[in-house]
GROMACS .gro file of N, CA and C in nm:
model
  192
    1UNK      N    1  -5.315   1.828   4.276
    1UNK     CA    2  -5.241   1.732   4.337
    1UNK      C    3  -5.236   1.755   4.489
    2UNK      N    4  -5.221   1.642   4.590
    2UNK     CA    5  -5.187   1.649   4.725
    2UNK      C    6  -5.138   1.549   4.784
    3UNK      N    7  -5.156   1.539   4.916
    3UNK     CA    8  -5.107   1.383   4.990
    3UNK      C    9  -5.167   1.301   4.955
    4UNK      N   10  -5.301   1.317   4.947
    4UNK     CA   11  -5.385   1.184   4.908
    4UNK      C   12  -5.359   1.125   4.751
    5UNK      N   13  -5.293   1.188   4.674
    5UNK     CA   14  -5.271   1.158   4.566
    5UNK      C   15  -5.122   1.079   4.544
    6UNK      N   16  -5.060   1.055   4.656
    6UNK     CA   17  -4.947   0.981   4.664
    6UNK      C   18  -4.943   0.825   4.718
    7UNK      N   19  -4.892   0.719   4.652
    7UNK     CA   20  -4.900   0.603   4.672
    7UNK      C   21  -4.768   0.548   4.640
    8UNK      N   22  -4.724   0.492   4.767
    8UNK     CA   23  -4.599   0.433   4.735
    8UNK      C   24  -4.474   0.472   4.652
    9UNK      N   25  -4.461   0.601   4.692
    9UNK     CA   26  -4.361   0.699   4.629
    9UNK      C   27  -4.383   0.748   4.501
   10UNK      N   28  -4.519   0.722   4.451
   10UNK     CA   29  -4.547   0.746   4.319
   10UNK      C   30  -4.681   0.848   4.334
   11UNK      N   31  -4.652   0.973   4.235
   11UNK     CA   32  -4.760   1.047   4.235
   11UNK      C   33  -4.901   0.993   4.134
   12UNK      N   34  -5.017   0.978   4.168
   12UNK     CA   35  -5.096   0.922   4.096
   12UNK      C   36  -5.196   1.033   4.064
   13UNK      N   37  -5.216   1.053   3.912
   13UNK     CA   38  -5.298   1.158   3.861
   13UNK      C   39  -5.364   1.091   3.724
   14UNK      N   40  -5.470   1.209   3.730
   14UNK     CA   41  -5.565   1.164   3.614
   14UNK      C   42  -5.562   1.289   3.521
   15UNK      N   43  -5.522   1.280   3.374
   15UNK     CA   44  -5.514   1.391   3.347
   15UNK      C   45  -5.670   1.454   3.304
   16UNK      N   46  -5.654   1.593   3.286
   16UNK     CA   47  -5.784   1.649   3.287
   16UNK      C   48  -5.821   1.655   3.136
   17UNK      N   49  -5.748   1.670   3.038
   17UNK     CA   50  -5.782   1.664   2.906
   17UNK      C   51  -5.824   1.517   2.841
   18UNK      N   52  -5.765   1.414   2.885
   18UNK     CA   53  -5.747   1.283   2.813
   18UNK      C   54  -5.854   1.196   2.923
   19UNK      N   55  -5.847   1.223   3.062
   19UNK     CA   56  -5.881   1.120   3.153
   19UNK      C   57  -5.809   1.016   3.170
   20UNK      N   58  -5.672   0.996   3.130
   20UNK     CA   59  -5.593   0.882   3.147
   20UNK      C   60  -5.523   0.896   3.288
   21UNK      N   61  -5.520   0.792   3.350
   21UNK     CA   62  -5.434   0.801   3.457
   21UNK      C   63  -5.286   0.749   3.435
   22UNK      N   64  -5.219   0.849   3.538
   22UNK     CA   65  -5.056   0.835   3.506
   22UNK      C   66  -5.018   0.867   3.651
   23UNK      N   67  -4.912   0.762   3.673
   23UNK     CA   68  -4.832   0.730   3.805
   23UNK      C   69  -4.679   0.803   3.759
   24UNK      N   70  -4.644   0.887   3.838
   24UNK     CA   71  -4.537   0.962   3.836
   24UNK      C   72  -4.430   0.924   3.936
   25UNK      N   73  -4.308   0.877   3.928
   25UNK     CA   74  -4.236   0.863   4.026
   25UNK      C   75  -4.166   0.985   4.091
   26UNK      N   76  -4.175   0.989   4.227
   26UNK     CA   77  -4.124   1.091   4.300
   26UNK      C   78  -3.977   1.085   4.331
   27UNK      N   79  -3.900   1.197   4.287
   27UNK     CA   80  -3.752   1.211   4.342
   27UNK      C   81  -3.737   1.190   4.460
   28UNK      N   82  -3.651   1.128   4.502
   28UNK     CA   83  -3.627   1.123   4.660
   28UNK      C   84  -3.587   1.274   4.709
   29UNK      N   85  -3.528   1.357   4.666
   29UNK     CA   86  -3.529   1.504   4.707
   29UNK      C   87  -3.662   1.557   4.721
   30UNK      N   88  -3.738   1.545   4.627
   30UNK     CA   89  -3.891   1.592   4.639
   30UNK      C   90  -3.961   1.539   4.746
   31UNK      N   91  -3.947   1.409   4.764
   31UNK     CA   92  -3.996   1.324   4.869
   31UNK      C   93  -3.963   1.384   5.013
   32UNK      N   94  -3.853   1.407   5.030
   32UNK     CA   95  -3.771   1.474   5.170
   32UNK      C   96  -3.867   1.613   5.175
   33UNK      N   97  -3.887   1.689   5.057
   33UNK     CA   98  -3.933   1.841   5.084
   33UNK      C   99  -4.100   1.800   5.113
   34UNK      N  100  -4.135   1.717   5.071
   34UNK     CA  101  -4.302   1.700   5.080
   34UNK      C  102  -4.295   1.644   5.241
   35UNK      N  103  -4.212   1.576   5.303
   35UNK     CA  104  -4.227   1.511   5.419
   35UNK      C  105  -4.224   1.604   5.524
   36UNK      N  106  -4.134   1.729   5.486
   36UNK     CA  107  -4.117   1.841   5.604
   36UNK      C  108  -4.266   1.899   5.628
   37UNK      N  109  -4.350   1.914   5.515
   37UNK     CA  110  -4.473   2.002   5.539
   37UNK      C  111  -4.470   2.112   5.625
   38UNK      N  112  -4.568   2.127   5.713
   38UNK     CA  113  -4.678   2.089   5.682
   38UNK      C  114  -4.806   2.156   5.594
   39UNK      N  115  -4.871   2.091   5.526
   39UNK     CA  116  -4.956   2.122   5.438
   39UNK      C  117  -5.104   2.158   5.479
   40UNK      N  118  -5.154   2.282   5.477
   40UNK     CA  119  -5.293   2.322   5.527
   40UNK      C  120  -5.384   2.324   5.452
   41UNK      N  121  -5.383   2.255   5.336
   41UNK     CA  122  -5.502   2.204   5.270
   41UNK      C  123  -5.477   2.083   5.188
   42UNK      N  124  -5.555   2.045   5.114
   42UNK     CA  125  -5.544   1.929   5.043
   42UNK      C  126  -5.472   1.916   4.916
   43UNK      N  127  -5.427   2.028   4.870
   43UNK     CA  128  -5.317   2.073   4.752
   43UNK      C  129  -5.199   2.121   4.766
   44UNK      N  130  -5.121   2.080   4.683
   44UNK     CA  131  -4.975   2.149   4.695
   44UNK      C  132  -4.975   2.251   4.628
   45UNK      N  133  -5.071   2.259   4.536
   45UNK     CA  134  -5.071   2.389   4.426
   45UNK      C  135  -5.177   2.482   4.482
   46UNK      N  136  -5.131   2.597   4.529
   46UNK     CA  137  -5.205   2.688   4.598
   46UNK      C  138  -5.189   2.854   4.544
   47UNK      N  139  -5.308   2.928   4.541
   47UNK     CA  140  -5.276   3.068   4.486
   47UNK      C  141  -5.212   3.135   4.595
   48UNK      N  142  -5.216   3.273   4.557
   48UNK     CA  143  -5.176   3.365   4.642
   48UNK      C  144  -5.238   3.380   4.779
   49UNK      N  145  -5.373   3.349   4.782
   49UNK     CA  146  -5.488   3.349   4.912
   49UNK      C  147  -5.464   3.258   4.987
   50UNK      N  148  -5.392   3.141   4.935
   50UNK     CA  149  -5.376   3.019   5.010
   50UNK      C  150  -5.489   2.891   4.984
   51UNK      N  151  -5.554   2.928   4.888
   51UNK     CA  152  -5.684   2.839   4.795
   51UNK      C  153  -5.603   2.768   4.713
   52UNK      N  154  -5.689   2.650   4.698
   52UNK     CA  155  -5.660   2.560   4.565
   52UNK      C  156  -5.643   2.614   4.442
   53UNK      N  157  -5.538   2.613   4.357
   53UNK     CA  158  -5.496   2.666   4.233
   53UNK      C  159  -5.603   2.597   4.148
   54UNK      N  160  -5.662   2.690   4.058
   54UNK     CA  161  -5.728   2.650   3.941
   54UNK      C  162  -5.647   2.631   3.833
   55UNK      N  163  -5.680   2.541   3.731
   55UNK     CA  164  -5.613   2.524   3.624
   55UNK      C  165  -5.562   2.662   3.525
   56UNK      N  166  -5.680   2.748   3.534
   56UNK     CA  167  -5.680   2.885   3.463
   56UNK      C  168  -5.593   2.971   3.547
   57UNK      N  169  -5.613   2.959   3.675
   57UNK     CA  170  -5.513   3.058   3.756
   57UNK      C  171  -5.376   3.013   3.738
   58UNK      N  172  -5.364   2.877   3.737
   58UNK     CA  173  -5.193   2.834   3.743
   58UNK      C  174  -5.142   2.888   3.615
   59UNK      N  175  -5.222   2.853   3.497
   59UNK     CA  176  -5.169   2.897   3.364
   59UNK      C  177  -5.160   3.026   3.355
   60UNK      N  178  -5.241   3.132   3.416
   60UNK     CA  179  -5.195   3.283   3.414
   60UNK      C  180  -5.095   3.310   3.475
   61UNK      N  181  -5.049   3.201   3.578
   61UNK     CA  182  -4.904   3.244   3.661
   61UNK      C  183  -4.810   3.236   3.559
   62UNK      N  184  -4.802   3.132   3.447
   62UNK     CA  185  -4.702   3.115   3.369
   62UNK      C  186  -4.685   3.239   3.271
   63UNK      N  187  -4.774   3.325   3.225
   63UNK     CA  188  -4.788   3.415   3.147
   63UNK      C  189  -4.776   3.540   3.201
   64UNK      N  190  -4.753   3.556   3.320
   64UNK     CA  191  -4.731   3.689   3.388
   64UNK      C  192  -4.587   3.701   3.430
   0.00000   0.00000   0.00000
């Protein structure tokens, strides 16, 4: 998920498991935080090294 996935105050995502497209409204407070930026990569979710977080790596963060 990154800046290219935002359209008209909605985050457009495609679910990995089902392939279904979803549009999620962005809360105004989150929109303000995103607007502050800057983002140095094409994704909002990064690992500790600053690279795009993988689904496995992100899942591992929840278990540690």
